[in-house]
Each structure stands twice: as structure tokens, then as C-alpha cells.
């Protein structure tokens, strides 16, 4: 049966081991998880290429696949050669019957992410929080210590910076809360009738306060309807898309367009930047993904959160891009929420 699992879409990594403890099949997720090519995995000993250890350091394969068949769902450490060990949840889901031998086992493996990812989110966001807070502390100290010696323009400038940095901190904390709510399915939407044309104009005007070079056209049909959605969440999505366009593409010549069709609306934010290479395009919605180097700071969480917020509304967020010409991010929302949400 070797190779049969290759293109089967399963939510977990799956490894089929025969009665002699030899790997006879793996799916694509197992190839990713185990960090070796399919051709190296198949035909190798499971104890070597699927090195599962209990928390006390005992190999799951000590007594061969028969013993492994007793695996109930629990956490093991997987320690692939040349990589750091990481926790996986493993369970034997069936006995395999390769070559008439009933003693093999089919094991399913899932990387245990939550704890590690939560730490990464905290580390990334804390890092991003530090710089605005350092600036707030610096400017307020200056204002307090030298109030009488500072000119009005200097005071205004410092207060504007503090104001702006406080907004940034608030946004980061909102993002942090959204992440945990999206992950646990506890995000509550406060829907109301929202004029997205007005919302888009106000988002662009706010971003322009920080990037005065920003120019943008708006194209919405006259019959563009109000949409039942959570205005704060959709404002967050639009802000992320407009800010990204300004930061990573160009502040000049943005276009926000709206369309209506079949019970839903589509809003797009187009830019004339360098575009996003085809290999990066599917990854920009992943957590922590940031293409390229030497760019303005960021967490790589914005698009991941935006997609989650749009999907919580029963909608979709997609991107298309042509290198050298620019990118368009487009979200679709039902005009009225689906009955269940
Ligand atoms: P962050 O802005 O914090 O990096 P995002 O999730 O908002 O996180 O964006 C992820 C990455 O996608 C960015 O780091 C950037 O490389 C890329 N990106 C997003 N929008 C654009 C755009 N309009 N043009 C080019 N690259 C973009």
C-alpha cells in the first residue's frame, strides 16, 4: 500500500508502520512534520525516522509496533535528527494489515502548537509594545522636566507623538485580544448597519494623519448598500489593508473600490507598489509571516487577524498581486449575516 496516502487530505500527519517496525506509508503532513523526504521515510525504521519519546525519555517503539498500537492520545516529544525536539500529540488509530501481517500500526501525529505559539505571540507583541512605550516615557519626561523651557511647537510635537504612540499601543492590545478570541471561537460581533463608503473614507483620512503623502481614489456604485457588520472590526481590517499598502507598497495612488453582487459586497484596496512575489502570496496570511527584510517594523499578525475577522462575519479576504505593478486586497461580506451567525 506504499504511497497510497501521498495525496490523501487528512487533518493530521499519518504514518503507517508494518509488523517489522518499518515505515510503509506517510501522508504529506507527515513528510513536513518529520523533516525528511518521503523516499527517506518509506523503508526506514519507525524508531529512527519517527523518534517519539515519552516525557520520561522512553521511546514509543521500544517494544515494536505492537506496543505502539497501545498508544492512546497523549503528548510525546518528537526529536527529528538535526532539529530541536518539539511536542506532538500521537495516537494509534488502527492496526495496519500490510502484507497480510496484522501487527503493524497506523499512527496519527499532530504538532502541539498552542503553548509554543502563544509564547511567540507574546514575545512578538511585547517587542512591538516596547518602542511606543519607550517614546511615551521619553517625551512625557521631557515635558515634565522642561515644561517652562520648551516652545509651544516643541510641546505640540511631543504631545502628538505621545497621542500617536498611545493609539499604537491600544491597537496592539486589541490585536492581542482578537487573537485569543479568534482562536477560542469567542469573538463576539456587534453588528449594525454600516456605511462602508464612509468608513473607508474615514480610515484613509486617519492613516493620512500619519502618512501625509497618501493619495487615494474611491469608486463605489451609487446603490452600494449599508452592510450589517461590526464597524470596529471592519475598521480594523480596512486600517490594516490601507496601512500595509502605504508601508509596503506606495502611499501614492491607492484605490478603494466597492461592488455589490448576489447578497454580498466586495471592497478592495489596490496599490501601485512592487507587488508580492508569487511564492510569498499564499503565505502573507500566515501568522508571523513577513516578506523581505529591512522593512518597517511589524508583527506579521495583521493579515492573519484581518482574515479571521472577515471570516467571523461569514466573508472572505483574498489578495492578488503582480510583481512590478502592485497588489489588490479584497474582502467580501454578506450584506446581511448568514442565519447562524
Ligand atoms: P505586518 O504588517 O505586521 O508585517 P501583515 O500580516 O499585515 O503583518 O503583513 C504580512 C506581510 O505581507 C508584510 O510584512 C508584507 O511583507 C506583506 N504585505 C502586506 N501587504 C502588502 C502590500 N500591499 N504590498 C506588498 N507587501 C505586502
PDB file of C-alpha atoms in Angstrom, residues 40-242:
ATOM      1  CA  UNK A  40      13.897   8.517   3.058  1.00  0.00           C
ATOM      2  CA  UNK A  41      10.979   7.813   5.346  1.00  0.00           C
ATOM      3  CA  UNK A  42       9.476   4.861   3.499  1.00  0.00           C
ATOM      4  CA  UNK A  43      11.528   1.747   4.104  1.00  0.00           C
ATOM      5  CA  UNK A  44      13.228   3.142   7.231  1.00  0.00           C
ATOM      6  CA  UNK A  45      12.738   2.000  10.777  1.00  0.00           C
ATOM      7  CA  UNK A  46       9.991   3.915  12.559  1.00  0.00           C
ATOM      8  CA  UNK A  47      12.110   4.072  15.724  1.00  0.00           C
ATOM      9  CA  UNK A  48      14.703   6.090  13.757  1.00  0.00           C
ATOM     10  CA  UNK A  49      12.625   8.316  11.480  1.00  0.00           C
ATOM     11  CA  UNK A  50       9.599   8.764  13.782  1.00  0.00           C
ATOM     12  CA  UNK A  51      11.552   9.266  17.021  1.00  0.00           C
ATOM     13  CA  UNK A  52       8.707   9.586  19.521  1.00  0.00           C
ATOM     14  CA  UNK A  53       9.729   9.785  23.143  1.00  0.00           C
ATOM     15  CA  UNK A  54       7.566   9.902  26.214  1.00  0.00           C
ATOM     16  CA  UNK A  55       8.196  12.730  28.657  1.00  0.00           C
ATOM     17  CA  UNK A  56      10.360  10.311  30.655  1.00  0.00           C
ATOM     18  CA  UNK A  57      12.566   9.738  27.604  1.00  0.00           C
ATOM     19  CA  UNK A  58      11.254   6.260  26.714  1.00  0.00           C
ATOM     20  CA  UNK A  59      10.849   5.532  23.016  1.00  0.00           C
ATOM     21  CA  UNK A  60       7.296   4.795  21.919  1.00  0.00           C
ATOM     22  CA  UNK A  61       8.717   1.975  19.781  1.00  0.00           C
ATOM     23  CA  UNK A  62      10.666   0.148  22.499  1.00  0.00           C
ATOM     24  CA  UNK A  63       8.613  -2.975  22.187  1.00  0.00           C
ATOM     25  CA  UNK A  64       7.883  -2.630  18.497  1.00  0.00           C
ATOM     26  CA  UNK A  65       4.753  -1.638  16.627  1.00  0.00           C
ATOM     27  CA  UNK A  66       2.557  -3.915  18.719  1.00  0.00           C
ATOM     28  CA  UNK A  67       3.385  -1.854  21.760  1.00  0.00           C
ATOM     29  CA  UNK A  68       2.940   1.341  19.788  1.00  0.00           C
ATOM     30  CA  UNK A  69      -0.542   0.107  18.893  1.00  0.00           C
ATOM     31  CA  UNK A  70      -1.426   0.679  22.530  1.00  0.00           C
ATOM     32  CA  UNK A  71      -0.719   4.418  22.108  1.00  0.00           C
ATOM     33  CA  UNK A  72      -3.631   6.406  23.394  1.00  0.00           C
ATOM     34  CA  UNK A  73      -3.811  10.058  22.535  1.00  0.00           C
ATOM     35  CA  UNK A  74      -1.126  11.770  24.518  1.00  0.00           C
ATOM     36  CA  UNK A  75       1.801  14.086  24.218  1.00  0.00           C
ATOM     37  CA  UNK A  76       5.209  12.869  23.118  1.00  0.00           C
ATOM     38  CA  UNK A  77       8.396  14.618  22.184  1.00  0.00           C
ATOM     39  CA  UNK A  78       9.381  14.198  18.571  1.00  0.00           C
ATOM     40  CA  UNK A  79      13.100  14.618  18.101  1.00  0.00           C
ATOM     41  CA  UNK A  80      13.993  14.513  14.405  1.00  0.00           C
ATOM     42  CA  UNK A  81      17.769  14.339  13.813  1.00  0.00           C
ATOM     43  CA  UNK A  82      19.263  17.791  13.291  1.00  0.00           C
ATOM     44  CA  UNK A  83      16.156  19.543  14.635  1.00  0.00           C
ATOM     45  CA  UNK A  84      15.032  20.612  18.071  1.00  0.00           C
ATOM     46  CA  UNK A  85      12.614  18.305  19.840  1.00  0.00           C
ATOM     47  CA  UNK A  86       9.020  19.506  19.858  1.00  0.00           C
ATOM     48  CA  UNK A  87       5.826  18.213  21.457  1.00  0.00           C
ATOM     49  CA  UNK A  88       3.349  16.252  19.370  1.00  0.00           C
ATOM     50  CA  UNK A  89       0.100  14.570  20.219  1.00  0.00           C
ATOM     51  CA  UNK A  90       0.206  10.998  18.986  1.00  0.00           C
ATOM     52  CA  UNK A  91      -2.305   8.186  18.865  1.00  0.00           C
ATOM     53  CA  UNK A  92      -2.502   4.782  17.228  1.00  0.00           C
ATOM     54  CA  UNK A  93      -5.642   4.982  15.131  1.00  0.00           C
ATOM     55  CA  UNK A  94      -5.687   1.414  13.779  1.00  0.00           C
ATOM     56  CA  UNK A  95      -3.660  -1.709  13.304  1.00  0.00           C
ATOM     57  CA  UNK A  96      -2.272  -1.916   9.809  1.00  0.00           C
ATOM     58  CA  UNK A  97      -2.556  -5.101   7.811  1.00  0.00           C
ATOM     59  CA  UNK A  98       0.348  -4.791   5.425  1.00  0.00           C
ATOM     60  CA  UNK A  99       1.384  -7.848   3.518  1.00  0.00           C
ATOM     61  CA  UNK A 100      -1.044  -9.966   5.451  1.00  0.00           C
ATOM     62  CA  UNK A 101       0.770  -9.006   8.629  1.00  0.00           C
ATOM     63  CA  UNK A 102      -1.680  -7.765  11.242  1.00  0.00           C
ATOM     64  CA  UNK A 103       0.888  -6.476  13.701  1.00  0.00           C
ATOM     65  CA  UNK A 104       1.610  -3.087  12.158  1.00  0.00           C
ATOM     66  CA  UNK A 105       0.151   0.177  13.304  1.00  0.00           C
ATOM     67  CA  UNK A 106      -1.191   3.424  11.842  1.00  0.00           C
ATOM     68  CA  UNK A 107      -0.192   6.414  13.932  1.00  0.00           C
ATOM     69  CA  UNK A 108      -1.580   9.919  13.707  1.00  0.00           C
ATOM     70  CA  UNK A 109       0.556  12.843  14.849  1.00  0.00           C
ATOM     71  CA  UNK A 110      -0.284  16.473  15.441  1.00  0.00           C
ATOM     72  CA  UNK A 111       2.159  19.153  16.472  1.00  0.00           C
ATOM     73  CA  UNK A 112       1.139  20.614  19.809  1.00  0.00           C
ATOM     74  CA  UNK A 113       1.159  24.252  18.961  1.00  0.00           C
ATOM     75  CA  UNK A 114      -0.764  26.277  21.438  1.00  0.00           C
ATOM     76  CA  UNK A 115       1.786  26.812  24.153  1.00  0.00           C
ATOM     77  CA  UNK A 116       4.676  27.492  21.782  1.00  0.00           C
ATOM     78  CA  UNK A 117       2.602  29.795  19.573  1.00  0.00           C
ATOM     79  CA  UNK A 118       1.179  31.728  22.499  1.00  0.00           C
ATOM     80  CA  UNK A 119       4.726  32.382  23.690  1.00  0.00           C
ATOM     81  CA  UNK A 120       5.689  33.566  20.215  1.00  0.00           C
ATOM     82  CA  UNK A 121       2.704  35.932  20.059  1.00  0.00           C
ATOM     83  CA  UNK A 122       3.541  37.350  23.481  1.00  0.00           C
ATOM     84  CA  UNK A 123       7.213  37.739  22.552  1.00  0.00           C
ATOM     85  CA  UNK A 124       6.420  39.443  19.230  1.00  0.00           C
ATOM     86  CA  UNK A 125       3.772  41.771  20.597  1.00  0.00           C
ATOM     87  CA  UNK A 126       5.812  42.680  23.699  1.00  0.00           C
ATOM     88  CA  UNK A 127       8.671  43.628  21.439  1.00  0.00           C
ATOM     89  CA  UNK A 128       6.356  45.832  19.371  1.00  0.00           C
ATOM     90  CA  UNK A 129       4.885  47.410  22.512  1.00  0.00           C
ATOM     91  CA  UNK A 130       8.232  48.411  23.853  1.00  0.00           C
ATOM     92  CA  UNK A 131       9.113  51.051  21.260  1.00  0.00           C
ATOM     93  CA  UNK A 132       5.950  53.195  21.555  1.00  0.00           C
ATOM     94  CA  UNK A 133       6.088  52.931  25.337  1.00  0.00           C
ATOM     95  CA  UNK A 134       9.732  53.998  25.393  1.00  0.00           C
ATOM     96  CA  UNK A 135       8.802  57.009  23.262  1.00  0.00           C
ATOM     97  CA  UNK A 136       5.861  57.909  25.539  1.00  0.00           C
ATOM     98  CA  UNK A 137       8.111  57.725  28.583  1.00  0.00           C
ATOM     99  CA  UNK A 138      10.825  59.820  26.899  1.00  0.00           C
ATOM    100  CA  UNK A 139       8.512  62.597  25.688  1.00  0.00           C
ATOM    101  CA  UNK A 140       6.487  62.822  28.891  1.00  0.00           C
ATOM    102  CA  UNK A 141       9.706  63.012  30.968  1.00  0.00           C
ATOM    103  CA  UNK A 142      10.953  65.835  28.751  1.00  0.00           C
ATOM    104  CA  UNK A 143       7.630  67.675  29.013  1.00  0.00           C
ATOM    105  CA  UNK A 144       7.537  67.324  32.791  1.00  0.00           C
ATOM    106  CA  UNK A 145      11.157  68.288  33.388  1.00  0.00           C
ATOM    107  CA  UNK A 146      11.453  71.133  30.905  1.00  0.00           C
ATOM    108  CA  UNK A 147       7.933  72.458  30.604  1.00  0.00           C
ATOM    109  CA  UNK A 148       8.978  76.099  31.131  1.00  0.00           C
ATOM    110  CA  UNK A 149      11.855  75.899  28.683  1.00  0.00           C
ATOM    111  CA  UNK A 150      10.058  74.282  25.759  1.00  0.00           C
ATOM    112  CA  UNK A 151       8.403  76.277  22.980  1.00  0.00           C
ATOM    113  CA  UNK A 152       4.736  75.692  22.074  1.00  0.00           C
ATOM    114  CA  UNK A 153       5.694  73.987  18.813  1.00  0.00           C
ATOM    115  CA  UNK A 154       8.002  71.584  20.611  1.00  0.00           C
ATOM    116  CA  UNK A 155       5.335  70.772  23.190  1.00  0.00           C
ATOM    117  CA  UNK A 156       2.732  70.207  20.469  1.00  0.00           C
ATOM    118  CA  UNK A 157       5.099  67.942  18.532  1.00  0.00           C
ATOM    119  CA  UNK A 158       5.818  65.816  21.613  1.00  0.00           C
ATOM    120  CA  UNK A 159       2.140  65.578  22.574  1.00  0.00           C
ATOM    121  CA  UNK A 160       1.278  64.495  19.021  1.00  0.00           C
ATOM    122  CA  UNK A 161       3.881  61.736  19.247  1.00  0.00           C
ATOM    123  CA  UNK A 162       2.535  60.574  22.611  1.00  0.00           C
ATOM    124  CA  UNK A 163      -1.026  60.633  21.227  1.00  0.00           C
ATOM    125  CA  UNK A 164       0.021  58.574  18.222  1.00  0.00           C
ATOM    126  CA  UNK A 165       2.031  56.081  20.281  1.00  0.00           C
ATOM    127  CA  UNK A 166      -0.890  55.610  22.678  1.00  0.00           C
ATOM    128  CA  UNK A 167      -3.078  54.709  19.668  1.00  0.00           C
ATOM    129  CA  UNK A 168      -0.483  52.200  18.544  1.00  0.00           C
ATOM    130  CA  UNK A 169      -0.392  50.544  21.976  1.00  0.00           C
ATOM    131  CA  UNK A 170      -4.206  50.355  22.025  1.00  0.00           C
ATOM    132  CA  UNK A 171      -4.212  48.744  18.583  1.00  0.00           C
ATOM    133  CA  UNK A 172      -1.621  46.149  19.581  1.00  0.00           C
ATOM    134  CA  UNK A 173      -3.577  45.232  22.701  1.00  0.00           C
ATOM    135  CA  UNK A 174      -6.789  44.937  20.636  1.00  0.00           C
ATOM    136  CA  UNK A 175      -4.912  42.636  18.247  1.00  0.00           C
ATOM    137  CA  UNK A 176      -3.731  40.518  21.133  1.00  0.00           C
ATOM    138  CA  UNK A 177      -7.280  40.153  22.451  1.00  0.00           C
ATOM    139  CA  UNK A 178      -8.603  39.383  18.972  1.00  0.00           C
ATOM    140  CA  UNK A 179      -6.015  36.640  18.533  1.00  0.00           C
ATOM    141  CA  UNK A 180      -7.098  34.811  21.640  1.00  0.00           C
ATOM    142  CA  UNK A 181     -10.791  35.302  20.842  1.00  0.00           C
ATOM    143  CA  UNK A 182     -10.390  34.129  17.253  1.00  0.00           C
ATOM    144  CA  UNK A 183      -8.502  31.050  18.406  1.00  0.00           C
ATOM    145  CA  UNK A 184     -11.036  30.067  21.004  1.00  0.00           C
ATOM    146  CA  UNK A 185     -14.037  30.990  18.842  1.00  0.00           C
ATOM    147  CA  UNK A 186     -15.131  33.549  21.430  1.00  0.00           C
ATOM    148  CA  UNK A 187     -15.104  36.599  19.163  1.00  0.00           C
ATOM    149  CA  UNK A 188     -18.398  38.425  19.546  1.00  0.00           C
ATOM    150  CA  UNK A 189     -19.540  40.672  16.740  1.00  0.00           C
ATOM    151  CA  UNK A 190     -21.615  43.765  17.466  1.00  0.00           C
ATOM    152  CA  UNK A 191     -23.371  44.114  14.156  1.00  0.00           C
ATOM    153  CA  UNK A 192     -25.076  47.247  12.990  1.00  0.00           C
ATOM    154  CA  UNK A 193     -25.905  48.894   9.680  1.00  0.00           C
ATOM    155  CA  UNK A 194     -22.603  50.282   8.462  1.00  0.00           C
ATOM    156  CA  UNK A 195     -21.912  52.667   5.600  1.00  0.00           C
ATOM    157  CA  UNK A 196     -18.668  51.140   4.316  1.00  0.00           C
ATOM    158  CA  UNK A 197     -18.043  54.061   1.931  1.00  0.00           C
ATOM    159  CA  UNK A 198     -17.961  56.474   4.844  1.00  0.00           C
ATOM    160  CA  UNK A 199     -15.914  54.025   6.932  1.00  0.00           C
ATOM    161  CA  UNK A 200     -13.337  53.617   4.144  1.00  0.00           C
ATOM    162  CA  UNK A 201     -13.037  57.404   3.746  1.00  0.00           C
ATOM    163  CA  UNK A 202     -12.559  57.904   7.480  1.00  0.00           C
ATOM    164  CA  UNK A 203      -9.912  55.133   7.669  1.00  0.00           C
ATOM    165  CA  UNK A 204      -7.947  56.697   4.808  1.00  0.00           C
ATOM    166  CA  UNK A 205      -8.230  60.145   6.457  1.00  0.00           C
ATOM    167  CA  UNK A 206      -6.882  58.715   9.741  1.00  0.00           C
ATOM    168  CA  UNK A 207      -3.979  56.929   8.061  1.00  0.00           C
ATOM    169  CA  UNK A 208      -3.226  60.165   6.178  1.00  0.00           C
ATOM    170  CA  UNK A 209      -2.583  61.906   9.520  1.00  0.00           C
ATOM    171  CA  UNK A 210       0.447  59.682   9.863  1.00  0.00           C
ATOM    172  CA  UNK A 211       1.372  59.482   6.167  1.00  0.00           C
ATOM    173  CA  UNK A 212       0.576  62.923   4.673  1.00  0.00           C
ATOM    174  CA  UNK A 213       1.664  61.788   1.169  1.00  0.00           C
ATOM    175  CA  UNK A 214      -1.242  59.350   0.983  1.00  0.00           C
ATOM    176  CA  UNK A 215      -3.447  59.816  -2.092  1.00  0.00           C
ATOM    177  CA  UNK A 216      -6.468  57.615  -2.685  1.00  0.00           C
ATOM    178  CA  UNK A 217      -9.458  57.391  -5.009  1.00  0.00           C
ATOM    179  CA  UNK A 218     -12.816  55.895  -4.035  1.00  0.00           C
ATOM    180  CA  UNK A 219     -15.088  54.126  -6.500  1.00  0.00           C
ATOM    181  CA  UNK A 220     -18.370  52.853  -5.128  1.00  0.00           C
ATOM    182  CA  UNK A 221     -21.609  52.412  -7.092  1.00  0.00           C
ATOM    183  CA  UNK A 222     -24.498  54.704  -6.093  1.00  0.00           C
ATOM    184  CA  UNK A 223     -26.581  51.745  -4.952  1.00  0.00           C
ATOM    185  CA  UNK A 224     -23.878  50.444  -2.566  1.00  0.00           C
ATOM    186  CA  UNK A 225     -25.962  49.230   0.399  1.00  0.00           C
ATOM    187  CA  UNK A 226     -25.338  49.547   4.135  1.00  0.00           C
ATOM    188  CA  UNK A 227     -23.887  46.283   5.456  1.00  0.00           C
ATOM    189  CA  UNK A 228     -24.770  44.555   8.738  1.00  0.00           C
ATOM    190  CA  UNK A 229     -21.346  44.169  10.298  1.00  0.00           C
ATOM    191  CA  UNK A 230     -19.223  45.106  13.311  1.00  0.00           C
ATOM    192  CA  UNK A 231     -17.878  48.582  12.451  1.00  0.00           C
ATOM    193  CA  UNK A 232     -14.888  48.361  14.821  1.00  0.00           C
ATOM    194  CA  UNK A 233     -13.725  45.061  13.374  1.00  0.00           C
ATOM    195  CA  UNK A 234     -14.173  46.122   9.751  1.00  0.00           C
ATOM    196  CA  UNK A 235     -12.415  49.400  10.524  1.00  0.00           C
ATOM    197  CA  UNK A 236      -9.525  47.329  11.861  1.00  0.00           C
ATOM    198  CA  UNK A 237      -9.424  45.273   8.631  1.00  0.00           C
ATOM    199  CA  UNK A 238      -9.543  48.381   6.416  1.00  0.00           C
ATOM    200  CA  UNK A 239      -6.882  50.130   8.519  1.00  0.00           C
ATOM    201  CA  UNK A 240      -4.595  47.109   8.210  1.00  0.00           C
ATOM    202  CA  UNK A 241      -5.047  46.963   4.408  1.00  0.00           C
ATOM    203  CA  UNK A 242      -4.562  50.720   3.876  1.00  0.00           C
TER     204      UNK A 242
END
